[in-house]
Structures are given as C-alpha cells and as structure tokens.
Amino acid sequence: MHRLSRALGALLVSVLIASGLGLVAPAQAAPPSTAGSQRLDLPVLSGTGVVGQPLTVLLGGVATLLPVEWLRDGSPTGVTGGSYVPVPADIGHAISAVVTVPLVGPLTTPAITIIGDAVDPGDPGDPGDPGSPGDPGSAGDVLTLLNELVLTGGTQVGQLVGVTAPVWSLPGVSTSYQWLRDNAPIPGADDPTYVLDPADAGHAVAARVTGTLAGFPLVSQVTDALNVPLAETPALAAVGDVAVTGTRKIGTAVGLSGPTWDPADAESRYQWLRDGAPIGGATGKTYTLVADDFGHAITVAVTGHKEGYTDSTITSDPVQPVIGDAIQFVMKPRVTGTGKVGRLLTADPGQWSGGTEGSGPPAYTYQWLRNGAAIQGAVAQTYQVDPADVGTDLAVLVTATRPAYKAGRFTTAPVRVAKLTSKLSAALAKKTVKKGKAATLRLVLKVPGTASPTGKVTILDGKKALRKAAFAKGRHGRLVVRLARLKPGKHRLRAVYAGSATVAGARSRVVRLTVRK
C-alpha cells in the first residue's frame, strides 16, 4: 500500500508538471485532519475546522490549483476552488473536497467536522455580540468556562482517558467533546472519555470541549496534550464481554460479569461511568447507585493490566437505574400534645433510612385523620383540636420522600380527644311536702362552650330510680322534674346525667326531702 501511495504521489507530480498547472508555495495551515493521512501524497485538507477560518486543499504538501469541488456530508455545496471558508450552517457537518487530477480522475480528501467560532473563556465579548454586556436580552451575562480542563486516566495505548467535567458560568449549557490527535479531530471520538488507540502511539492526544447556549457565542477550550508513547509490548486481549449485573434499583449495589483476559492472570481495574463521564471514587468491582444516577446511563470500564503488556480497556453496555424502594423509618413518627379542644397537636416525623448518605432528612408531608378518615385541609405539621373532634381518635399520616426513591408512609398511634366536662346541680323547691303532694326538683346542667346541652337524666332515691327525663335543646340546660306519690319519710334524691357522644356524664349532689303524713 505504501509503495502504491508513493507511486501515485509521484504520478500526480508528473501529471501536474505536464499539465502546466504547477504547484504553489506551501500554505501555512494545521496538519491534516486525520492520523491516517500523515503522508501528503494524496489530497488532504489544511485548516482548523472553525467557522470563518479557511480550509485549503493540499496536494503533495502544497496548495493545489487543480479543479476542486467542496462537499458537505458527501453532497456538493456548489462551492469550487482551492479554498473554502466554513459558515455557521456547516457546524456539526463533515466538509471534504474532490480534486480532479488529469489522467487520474477525482480524488476525495478526508473530511473535517466543522465547529463554531470559539471565544476565549475570559473574553467579555463585543458589545454587539449576544450575551455581552450591554445586550438587553442577556442582562450582562457572559458564557464562560470557570475551571481548567485537564486529562485524567491512563497514558498507554488501550487505557481509558477522561477529561474533567466543565463548570459553566450559566445554566443550560450543552457540552460537546472532540478528541484530537496532533490537533486534528479523531473521527467518531466525541465522548467525555476515550480509549487510547494503537494509532495514537507516538502522537499527542488532547480533547476540545465546547459549550453551546442559545444567544451566546460558543466557548471552547483544548486541554494540554498527552504524549502517547510508542507501544513496545503486546496488548492484553479481553476474552468475553463485560456486563453490569444487579437489580439496578437506586440505593442498591450493582456488580459486573466478565471480562477475563489473555493472559488469564492479568489484573482488572474498574471505573464506573455516568453518561460516559467518570464517577468520582467509583473504582471498585461493585457500585452503589445513588439518586444522581436516576435518569442517566451507567456503564463500567474495565482495564486489564499486566507487567510486560499494554493495558486494554473494555466498556459495558449502558444500563438505566430504576426508582429505589420506599424509604423506611428507623424511629416511628408520633403525635405530641393533649387531646383537648383548643389544644395544639404536633406531628413528629421520626427518623428515616434510605436515600443518599449525607443527603440530610427527607421531605415530609402530613395528613391528619379523625377516626381514620382524612380531615379536609388538615395538612400542616400541627393541628388544633376542634369541637368536632370531641370523643374521636386523632392521628396523622406522615409521608417521607427522597429523590429517586419511592415514598415511605406511616400512620401514628391515635390520640383520644376527651369529651367535654359537665356539671349537674339539683335543688328542691321545698324540702318538706305533705303526703300526696308532688315534690319539685330543679336541675341545671352546664357544659363549657355549649349553650344548650342535651341528654338524658335519671332521678334516684338512694339507689332506686324514681324517674327519667331529658334536657331539651333550647332550654339552656334547665329542667324541672315533679316527683309525685312519694311515701312519707325521708328521701335522699340525686340526679345522674348520662352524657352524650361529646359530653361526659355527671352526678349532682344529694338533696334531702321529707314527706310528712
């Protein structure tokens, strides 16, 4: 292949001279866009691939005067000539060129993916640019990169390399990555991590990180280059795939199956990834899923290592974590306070397990219950006992929630609300009556907060029930009872109030009546 390439290069030069088109001086430009075009025998593109900066076709290392047609994603752009200036519409597209060589025919250059017009992270921008001070739509905000990006991980062919996560000055920034080999984009290498390829050996590898936010210029930064040494040792070979195993519930641990290595005694090293980016400290064979993993893709990169061999890395297929089990209480919620009308009850939510360690207490909601049924509108942590609660059981349903976990629920032990107290008094109109005359007993029932209590009352003579009566609504707790046909002698009279659903019973003091013959 190399002989064919050299022969073709020589033929091209001969053809150019014979055709009279000639060659011009070498252009001052970046190296070719792909590592596979290190030789300049065939046409290649020279340039940065940035909007507004020209691309030039090099043939034999110099700018060509031969007919050139420019392509976007393999389709003609309508532009011809030896150079092309990318426009914003080219961003994210592959630009290449077709050179028509006499006696040889059309030859296509490797493509370059176009990026936007990057700005210096510290440049406040021009007054007229979107996002610069003075632009009323941006309120003076400027998109900048707040941290320095550095490469992390291995340095040998087959090892995983990552780039520190960018911290942007504004929210909502879309981040893209492009790995570079000798400053030229590596086709398909656009993830936050990259496994060093054998083609990288002897070259400098770096990462270009670009932030995009509508209304603002692109911000781009290229990391310092990593010089990948030439591989002088054989590479480890992975035997079988690696896969993430486990229930995948948030709060539980996942593990992995495979791989094995050739040689079999190679050591495995692990790095867990979230959406392709390394998770800090997650370098064990197992990993406990946390709330931050919910809604993201989790993978594991396993690197085989053995002295005398080049490291090799294999990455699992991604898995999507599912919502964790309901969090559980470790100390039961309870109600504090006194169950009396007008008093304040307070819900103590207790203590709960589950969730990310160090994330603090969960969020709580409350629903107060009367005899097990929800009290409308009673959803605060405190509840003031109402007259409607008299004689009932009050409790509260506590719901505890943490992100990415099912809610935990617990209903407290009930608090009994005491009935209203009552006081009953009895008085005789006359303490002595003649035989055959009725005695008159006046009763007064008082219940705090109740203007006109009702309920049944029994008149006792000693232990014998003489008569039953009732306090009527609207009579303000007053009742007159006439006792007829009492036998001559002394009588010990007492009134007993039976109470109601909301009012406790009461007994009057004994009054003494004498019936004369």
PDB file of C-alpha atoms in Angstrom, residues 124 176 190 225:
ATOM      1  CA  PRO A 124     -16.282  39.502  27.835  1.00  0.00           C
ATOM      2  CA  SER A 176     -19.756  18.583  23.292  1.00  0.00           C
ATOM      3  CA  ASP A 190     -16.789  12.673  20.665  1.00  0.00           C
ATOM      4  CA  ALA A 225      -1.787  17.345  25.084  1.00  0.00           C
TER       5      ALA A 225
END
